[in-house]
Amino acid sequence: MMLYDDPTTRRPTVIAIPCTYYRIKIDAIGGNFTGCRGRILSIARGGSPVFSGEIATLPFAQAENPDAISKTIQPGAPEYLDLLAITNENKVTLALHKFTGSNSIDWNSMFAYAGDYIFEIVVLSTDPAPLPIKLLFRWTLNRVSSEFVCPIS
């Protein structure tokens, strides 16, 4: 995981942190899809929202590439949407574009509790039909024993 943050110079400082990334495979069927971008719509734990009402843009891998938030996806050549990373110290970080999000969210404590987290994600493109994705993240506070369960209805 790379964090970009240097408020004194306003230039990005890259900090490498060992972690495990979780990505969503996105493939095109029936033609090319242009301008693809991913967003988290909501995250809930135990039926209570831990994230909603904000725009959280997810980049396609490699996040530092210029097309990370506007990708063309072609049949047979899948792209991978970054979702989250778990550090070796068991800290969960959403893989938001440039790892930045709204100041109104306490990003550091979002996954402070074990439990089942339901992610609602959407992939948008210039095609009028969005692709909704719903995932279950079973977080045990340990990256080794936690898992994603998908698809869920």
Coordinates of N, CA and C in Angstrom, one line a residue:
M1 N 0.9 -1.2 0.0 CA 0.0 0.0 0.0 C 0.9 1.2 0.0
M2 N 0.5 2.2 -0.7 CA 1.3 3.4 -0.8 C 0.4 4.6 -0.3
L3 N 0.9 5.3 0.6 CA 0.1 6.5 1.1 C 0.8 7.7 0.6
Y4 N 0.1 8.7 0.1 CA 0.6 10.0 -0.4 C 0.2 11.1 0.5
D5 N 1.2 11.6 1.2 CA 0.8 12.7 2.2 C 2.1 13.4 2.6
D6 N 2.1 14.7 2.3 CA 3.1 15.6 2.8 C 2.5 17.0 2.8
P7 N 1.8 17.4 3.9 CA 1.1 18.6 3.9 C 2.0 19.8 3.9
T8 N 3.3 19.7 4.3 CA 4.2 20.8 4.4 C 4.6 21.3 3.0
T9 N 4.9 20.3 2.1 CA 5.3 20.7 0.7 C 4.2 20.6 -0.3
R10 N 3.1 20.0 0.1 CA 2.0 19.8 -0.8 C 2.4 18.9 -2.0
R11 N 3.5 18.2 -1.9 CA 3.9 17.2 -2.9 C 3.7 15.8 -2.3
P12 N 3.3 14.9 -3.1 CA 3.1 13.5 -2.6 C 4.4 12.9 -2.1
T13 N 4.3 12.3 -0.9 CA 5.4 11.5 -0.4 C 4.9 10.1 -0.4
V14 N 5.6 9.2 -0.9 CA 5.2 7.8 -1.0 C 5.8 7.0 0.1
I15 N 4.9 6.4 0.9 CA 5.2 5.6 2.0 C 4.8 4.1 1.7
A16 N 5.7 3.2 1.6 CA 5.3 1.8 1.3 C 5.0 1.1 2.6
I17 N 3.9 0.4 2.7 CA 3.4 -0.3 3.9 C 3.1 -1.7 3.4
P18 N 3.7 -2.8 4.0 CA 3.3 -4.1 3.6 C 1.9 -4.5 3.9
C19 N 1.2 -5.0 3.0 CA -0.2 -5.3 3.2 C -0.7 -6.4 2.1
T20 N -2.0 -6.8 2.3 CA -2.6 -7.7 1.4 C -3.8 -6.8 0.8
Y21 N -3.8 -6.8 -0.5 CA -4.8 -6.1 -1.3 C -6.0 -7.0 -1.6
Y22 N -7.2 -6.5 -1.6 CA -8.4 -7.2 -2.1 C -8.9 -6.4 -3.3
R23 N -9.1 -7.1 -4.4 CA -9.6 -6.4 -5.6 C -10.8 -7.2 -6.2
I24 N -11.5 -6.5 -7.0 CA -12.7 -7.0 -7.7 C -12.4 -7.1 -9.1
K25 N -12.5 -8.3 -9.7 CA -12.3 -8.5 -11.1 C -13.5 -8.0 -11.9
I26 N -13.2 -7.2 -12.9 CA -14.3 -6.6 -13.7 C -14.0 -7.0 -15.1
D27 N -14.9 -7.7 -15.8 CA -14.7 -8.1 -17.2 C -15.9 -7.6 -18.0
A28 N -15.6 -7.4 -19.3 CA -16.6 -6.9 -20.2 C -17.2 -8.1 -21.0
I29 N -18.5 -8.0 -21.2 CA -19.1 -9.1 -22.0 C -19.9 -8.3 -23.1
G30 N -19.7 -8.7 -24.3 CA -20.5 -8.1 -25.4 C -20.0 -6.8 -26.0
G31 N -18.8 -6.4 -25.6 CA -18.3 -5.1 -26.2 C -17.4 -4.4 -25.2
N32 N -16.8 -3.3 -25.7 CA -15.9 -2.5 -24.8 C -16.8 -1.6 -24.0
F33 N -16.3 -1.3 -22.8 CA -16.9 -0.4 -21.9 C -15.9 0.7 -21.6
T34 N -16.2 1.9 -21.8 CA -15.3 3.0 -21.6 C -15.7 3.9 -20.4
G35 N -14.7 4.6 -19.9 CA -15.0 5.5 -18.8 C -15.4 4.8 -17.5
C36 N -15.0 3.6 -17.3 CA -15.4 2.8 -16.1 C -14.8 3.4 -14.9
R37 N -15.6 3.5 -13.8 CA -15.1 4.0 -12.5 C -15.9 3.3 -11.4
G38 N -15.3 3.0 -10.3 CA -15.9 2.3 -9.2 C -16.2 3.3 -8.1
R39 N -17.2 3.0 -7.4 CA -17.6 3.8 -6.2 C -18.2 2.9 -5.1
I40 N -17.8 3.2 -3.9 CA -18.5 2.6 -2.7 C -19.8 3.4 -2.5
L41 N -20.9 2.7 -2.5 CA -22.2 3.4 -2.2 C -22.4 3.4 -0.7
S42 N -22.2 2.2 0.0 CA -22.4 2.1 1.4 C -21.7 0.9 2.0
I43 N -21.4 1.0 3.3 CA -20.9 -0.1 4.1 C -21.7 -0.2 5.3
A44 N -22.2 -1.4 5.7 CA -23.0 -1.6 6.9 C -22.4 -2.7 7.7
R45 N -22.5 -2.6 9.0 CA -22.1 -3.7 10.0 C -23.3 -3.9 10.9
G46 N -23.7 -5.2 10.9 CA -24.8 -5.5 11.8 C -26.1 -4.7 11.5
G47 N -26.3 -4.4 10.3 CA -27.5 -3.6 9.9 C -27.3 -2.1 10.1
S48 N -26.3 -1.6 10.7 CA -26.1 -0.2 10.9 C -25.0 0.3 9.9
P49 N -25.3 1.5 9.3 CA -24.3 2.1 8.4 C -23.0 2.5 9.1
V50 N -21.9 2.2 8.5 CA -20.6 2.7 8.9 C -20.1 3.7 7.8
F51 N -20.7 3.6 6.6 CA -20.4 4.5 5.5 C -21.6 4.7 4.6
S52 N -22.0 5.9 4.4 CA -23.1 6.2 3.4 C -23.1 7.7 3.2
G53 N -23.7 8.0 2.1 CA -23.9 9.4 1.8 C -22.7 10.2 1.3
E54 N -21.6 9.6 1.0 CA -20.4 10.2 0.6 C -20.0 9.6 -0.7
I55 N -19.1 10.3 -1.5 CA -18.6 9.8 -2.7 C -17.2 9.2 -2.4
A56 N -17.1 7.9 -2.6 CA -15.8 7.2 -2.3 C -15.4 6.5 -3.6
T57 N -14.5 7.1 -4.3 CA -14.0 6.6 -5.6 C -12.9 5.5 -5.4
L58 N -13.1 4.4 -6.1 CA -12.1 3.3 -6.0 C -11.4 3.3 -7.3
P59 N -10.1 3.2 -7.3 CA -9.3 3.1 -8.5 C -9.1 1.7 -9.0
F60 N -8.9 1.6 -10.3 CA -8.5 0.3 -10.9 C -7.0 0.2 -10.7
A61 N -6.5 -1.0 -10.6 CA -5.1 -1.3 -10.5 C -4.4 -0.9 -11.8
Q62 N -3.4 -0.5 -11.8 CA -2.5 0.2 -10.8 C -3.0 1.6 -10.6
A63 N -3.2 1.9 -9.3 CA -3.8 3.1 -8.9 C -3.1 4.4 -9.3
E64 N -1.8 4.3 -9.5 CA -1.0 5.4 -9.9 C -1.1 5.8 -11.4
N65 N -1.7 4.9 -12.2 CA -1.8 5.1 -13.6 C -2.8 6.2 -13.9
P66 N -2.6 7.0 -15.0 CA -3.6 8.0 -15.3 C -5.0 7.6 -15.5
D67 N -5.2 6.3 -16.0 CA -6.5 5.9 -16.3 C -7.2 5.1 -15.1
A68 N -6.6 5.2 -13.9 CA -7.1 4.4 -12.8 C -8.6 4.7 -12.4
I69 N -9.1 5.9 -12.7 CA -10.5 6.2 -12.4 C -11.3 6.5 -13.6
S70 N -10.8 6.1 -14.7 CA -11.6 6.1 -16.0 C -11.0 5.1 -16.9
K71 N -11.4 3.8 -16.8 CA -10.8 2.7 -17.4 C -11.6 2.2 -18.6
T72 N -11.0 1.8 -19.7 CA -11.7 1.1 -20.7 C -11.5 -0.4 -20.5
I73 N -12.6 -1.1 -20.5 CA -12.5 -2.6 -20.2 C -13.0 -3.3 -21.5
Q74 N -12.2 -4.2 -21.9 CA -12.5 -5.0 -23.2 C -12.8 -6.4 -22.9
P75 N -13.6 -7.1 -23.7 CA -13.9 -8.5 -23.4 C -12.6 -9.3 -23.4
G76 N -12.4 -10.2 -22.5 CA -11.3 -11.1 -22.4 C -10.0 -10.4 -21.8
A77 N -10.1 -9.2 -21.4 CA -9.0 -8.5 -20.8 C -9.5 -7.8 -19.5
P78 N -9.8 -8.6 -18.5 CA -10.3 -8.0 -17.2 C -9.4 -6.9 -16.6
E79 N -10.1 -6.1 -15.9 CA -9.4 -5.1 -15.0 C -9.7 -5.3 -13.6
Y80 N -8.9 -4.8 -12.7 CA -9.1 -5.1 -11.3 C -9.3 -3.8 -10.5
L81 N -10.5 -3.8 -9.8 CA -10.8 -2.6 -9.0 C -10.3 -2.8 -7.6
D82 N -9.4 -1.9 -7.1 CA -8.9 -1.9 -5.8 C -10.1 -1.7 -4.8
L83 N -10.2 -2.5 -3.8 CA -11.2 -2.3 -2.8 C -10.7 -1.9 -1.4
L84 N -9.8 -2.8 -0.9 CA -9.2 -2.5 0.4 C -7.9 -3.2 0.6
A85 N -7.2 -2.8 1.6 CA -5.9 -3.4 2.0 C -5.9 -3.6 3.4
I86 N -5.3 -4.7 3.8 CA -5.1 -5.0 5.3 C -3.6 -5.2 5.5
T87 N -3.1 -4.3 6.4 CA -1.7 -4.3 6.7 C -1.3 -5.6 7.6
N88 N -0.1 -5.8 7.7 CA 0.4 -6.9 8.5 C 0.1 -6.7 10.0
E89 N -0.3 -5.4 10.4 CA -0.7 -5.1 11.7 C -2.2 -5.1 11.9
N90 N -2.9 -5.7 10.9 CA -4.4 -5.9 10.9 C -5.1 -4.5 10.9
K91 N -4.6 -3.6 10.2 CA -5.3 -2.3 9.9 C -6.0 -2.4 8.6
V92 N -7.3 -2.2 8.5 CA -8.0 -2.2 7.2 C -8.1 -0.7 6.7
T93 N -7.7 -0.6 5.5 CA -7.7 0.7 4.8 C -8.5 0.5 3.5
L94 N -9.5 1.3 3.3 CA -10.2 1.3 2.0 C -9.2 1.9 0.9
A95 N -9.2 1.3 -0.2 CA -8.3 1.7 -1.3 C -8.8 2.8 -2.1
L96 N -9.2 3.9 -1.5 CA -9.8 5.0 -2.2 C -8.7 5.6 -3.1
H97 N -9.2 6.3 -4.1 CA -8.3 6.9 -5.1 C -7.4 7.9 -4.3
K98 N -6.1 7.7 -4.4 CA -5.0 8.5 -3.7 C -5.1 8.4 -2.2
F99 N -5.9 7.4 -1.8 CA -6.1 7.1 -0.3 C -6.6 8.4 0.4
T100 N -7.5 9.1 -0.3 CA -8.1 10.3 0.3 C -9.6 10.2 0.3
G101 N -10.2 10.7 1.3 CA -11.7 10.7 1.4 C -12.1 11.9 2.2
S102 N -13.4 12.0 2.3 CA -14.0 13.1 3.0 C -13.6 13.2 4.4
N103 N -13.4 14.5 4.9 CA -13.0 14.7 6.3 C -14.1 14.4 7.3
S104 N -15.3 14.2 6.8 CA -16.5 14.0 7.7 C -16.5 12.5 8.1
I105 N -15.7 11.7 7.6 CA -15.7 10.2 7.9 C -14.4 9.9 8.8
D106 N -14.6 9.1 9.8 CA -13.5 8.6 10.6 C -13.0 7.3 10.0
W107 N -12.1 7.5 9.0 CA -11.7 6.3 8.2 C -10.9 5.4 9.1
N108 N -10.2 5.8 10.1 CA -9.3 5.0 10.9 C -10.0 4.0 11.8
S109 N -11.3 4.4 12.2 CA -12.0 3.5 13.1 C -13.1 2.7 12.4
M110 N -13.3 2.9 11.1 CA -14.4 2.2 10.4 C -14.4 0.7 10.6
F111 N -13.3 0.1 10.7 CA -13.2 -1.4 10.9 C -12.7 -1.8 12.2
A112 N -13.0 -1.0 13.3 CA -12.4 -1.2 14.6 C -13.1 -2.4 15.3
Y113 N -14.2 -2.9 14.8 CA -14.9 -4.0 15.4 C -15.0 -5.2 14.5
A114 N -14.9 -6.3 15.0 CA -15.1 -7.6 14.3 C -16.6 -7.6 13.9
G115 N -16.9 -8.3 12.8 CA -18.3 -8.5 12.3 C -18.4 -8.6 10.8
D116 N -19.6 -8.8 10.4 CA -19.9 -8.9 9.0 C -20.2 -7.5 8.4
Y117 N -19.4 -7.1 7.5 CA -19.6 -5.8 6.8 C -20.1 -6.0 5.4
I118 N -21.2 -5.4 5.1 CA -21.8 -5.5 3.7 C -21.4 -4.3 2.9
F119 N -20.7 -4.5 1.8 CA -20.3 -3.5 0.9 C -21.3 -3.4 -0.3
E120 N -21.7 -2.2 -0.6 CA -22.5 -2.0 -1.8 C -21.6 -1.1 -2.7
I121 N -21.3 -1.6 -3.8 CA -20.4 -0.9 -4.8 C -21.1 -0.8 -6.1
V122 N -20.7 0.1 -6.9 CA -21.2 0.2 -8.3 C -20.0 0.6 -9.2
V123 N -20.1 0.0 -10.4 CA -19.1 0.3 -11.4 C -20.0 1.0 -12.5
L124 N -19.6 2.3 -12.8 CA -20.3 3.1 -13.8 C -19.4 3.2 -15.0
S125 N -20.1 3.4 -16.1 CA -19.4 3.6 -17.4 C -20.2 4.5 -18.3
T126 N -19.7 4.7 -19.5 CA -20.5 5.5 -20.4 C -21.7 4.8 -20.9
D127 N -21.8 3.5 -20.7 CA -22.9 2.6 -20.9 C -24.0 3.0 -19.9
P128 N -25.3 3.1 -20.3 CA -26.3 3.5 -19.3 C -26.5 2.6 -18.2
A129 N -26.1 1.3 -18.3 CA -26.4 0.3 -17.2 C -25.3 0.2 -16.2
P130 N -25.5 0.7 -15.0 CA -24.4 0.5 -13.9 C -24.3 -1.0 -13.5
L131 N -23.2 -1.4 -13.0 CA -23.0 -2.7 -12.5 C -22.9 -2.7 -11.0
P132 N -24.0 -3.1 -10.3 CA -24.0 -3.2 -8.9 C -23.3 -4.4 -8.4
I133 N -22.5 -4.2 -7.3 CA -21.8 -5.3 -6.7 C -22.1 -5.3 -5.2
K134 N -22.4 -6.4 -4.6 CA -22.6 -6.5 -3.2 C -21.7 -7.6 -2.6
L135 N -20.9 -7.3 -1.6 CA -20.0 -8.2 -1.0 C -20.1 -8.2 0.5
L136 N -19.8 -9.4 1.1 CA -19.7 -9.5 2.5 C -18.3 -9.7 2.9
F137 N -17.8 -8.8 3.8 CA -16.5 -8.9 4.4 C -16.6 -9.4 5.8
R138 N -16.2 -10.6 6.1 CA -16.3 -11.2 7.4 C -15.0 -10.8 8.1
W139 N -15.0 -9.7 8.9 CA -13.8 -9.2 9.5 C -13.6 -9.7 10.9
T140 N -12.5 -10.4 11.2 CA -12.3 -11.0 12.5 C -11.2 -10.3 13.4
L141 N -10.8 -9.1 12.8 CA -9.7 -8.3 13.4 C -8.4 -8.9 13.1
N142 N -8.3 -10.0 12.3 CA -7.1 -10.6 11.9 C -7.1 -10.9 10.4
R143 N -6.1 -10.4 9.7 CA -6.2 -10.5 8.2 C -6.1 -12.0 7.7
V144 N -5.5 -12.9 8.5 CA -5.3 -14.2 8.1 C -6.7 -15.0 8.2
S145 N -7.5 -14.7 9.2 CA -8.8 -15.4 9.3 C -10.0 -14.7 8.8
S146 N -9.8 -13.5 8.3 CA -10.9 -12.7 7.7 C -11.1 -13.2 6.2
E147 N -12.3 -12.9 5.7 CA -12.6 -13.4 4.3 C -13.7 -12.5 3.7
F148 N -13.7 -12.6 2.4 CA -14.8 -12.0 1.6 C -15.7 -13.2 1.1
V149 N -17.0 -12.9 1.2 CA -18.0 -13.9 0.7 C -18.8 -13.2 -0.4
C150 N -18.8 -13.8 -1.6 CA -19.5 -13.2 -2.7 C -19.9 -14.3 -3.7
P151 N -20.9 -14.1 -4.4 CA -21.8 -12.9 -4.3 C -22.8 -13.1 -3.2
I152 N -23.4 -12.1 -2.8 CA -24.5 -12.1 -1.8 C -25.7 -11.4 -2.4
S153 N -26.9 -11.7 -2.0 CA -28.1 -11.1 -2.6 C -28.7 -10.1 -1.6

